[in-house]
Coordinates of N, CA and C in Angstrom, one line a residue:
M1 N -7.4 33.9 32.6 CA -7.4 33.4 31.2 C -8.9 33.2 30.8
S2 N -9.3 33.9 29.8 CA -10.7 33.8 29.4 C -11.0 33.2 28.0
S3 N -9.9 33.1 27.2 CA -10.1 32.6 25.9 C -8.9 31.9 25.3
C4 N -9.1 31.1 24.3 CA -8.0 30.4 23.7 C -7.0 31.5 23.1
D5 N -7.5 32.5 22.5 CA -6.7 33.6 21.9 C -5.8 34.2 22.9
E6 N -6.3 34.5 24.1 CA -5.6 35.1 25.2 C -4.5 34.1 25.6
A7 N -4.8 32.8 25.8 CA -3.8 31.8 26.2 C -2.7 31.8 25.1
N8 N -3.0 31.8 23.9 CA -2.0 31.8 22.8 C -1.1 33.0 22.9
W9 N -1.7 34.1 23.2 CA -0.9 35.4 23.3 C 0.2 35.2 24.4
Y10 N -0.3 34.7 25.6 CA 0.6 34.6 26.7 C 1.7 33.5 26.4
L11 N 1.3 32.5 25.7 CA 2.3 31.4 25.3 C 3.4 32.0 24.4
A12 N 3.0 32.9 23.5 CA 4.0 33.5 22.6 C 4.8 34.7 23.2
N13 N 4.2 35.4 24.1 CA 4.8 36.7 24.6 C 5.3 36.7 26.0
C14 N 5.1 35.7 26.8 CA 5.5 35.8 28.2 C 6.5 34.7 28.5
P15 N 7.5 35.1 29.3 CA 8.6 34.1 29.6 C 8.0 32.8 30.3
W16 N 6.9 33.0 31.1 CA 6.3 31.9 31.8 C 5.2 31.2 30.9
G17 N 5.1 31.7 29.7 CA 4.0 31.1 28.8 C 4.1 29.6 28.6
G18 N 5.3 29.1 28.6 CA 5.5 27.6 28.4 C 4.7 26.8 29.5
K19 N 4.5 27.4 30.6 CA 3.8 26.7 31.7 C 2.3 26.4 31.3
L20 N 1.8 27.2 30.4 CA 0.4 27.0 29.9 C 0.3 25.8 29.0
D21 N 1.4 25.3 28.4 CA 1.4 24.2 27.5 C 2.0 23.0 28.2
R22 N 1.3 22.4 29.1 CA 1.8 21.3 30.0 C 2.3 20.1 29.2
D23 N 1.6 19.7 28.1 CA 2.0 18.5 27.4 C 2.9 18.9 26.2
R24 N 3.3 20.1 26.0 CA 4.2 20.6 25.0 C 3.8 20.3 23.6
D25 N 2.5 20.4 23.3 CA 2.1 20.1 21.9 C 1.8 21.4 21.2
G26 N 2.1 22.5 21.8 CA 1.9 23.8 21.1 C 0.6 24.4 21.4
I27 N -0.3 23.8 22.1 CA -1.6 24.3 22.4 C -1.7 24.6 23.9
P28 N -1.8 25.9 24.2 CA -1.9 26.3 25.6 C -3.3 26.0 26.2
C29 N -3.4 25.9 27.5 CA -4.6 25.7 28.2 C -5.6 24.8 27.5
E30 N -5.3 23.5 27.6 CA -6.1 22.5 26.9 C -7.6 22.6 27.2
S31 N -7.9 23.1 28.4 CA -9.4 23.3 28.7 C -10.1 24.4 27.9
L32 N -9.3 25.3 27.4 CA -9.8 26.4 26.6 C -9.8 26.2 25.1
C33 N -8.7 25.6 24.7 CA -8.4 25.5 23.2 C -8.8 24.1 22.7

């Protein structure tokens, strides 16, 4: 994962994307976004 945009794409398009949003606030990869 290299960017916030990439993380958002995975969140929206991959079955496991929800794992990127650990606190379930709609923002994946808190360290990137």
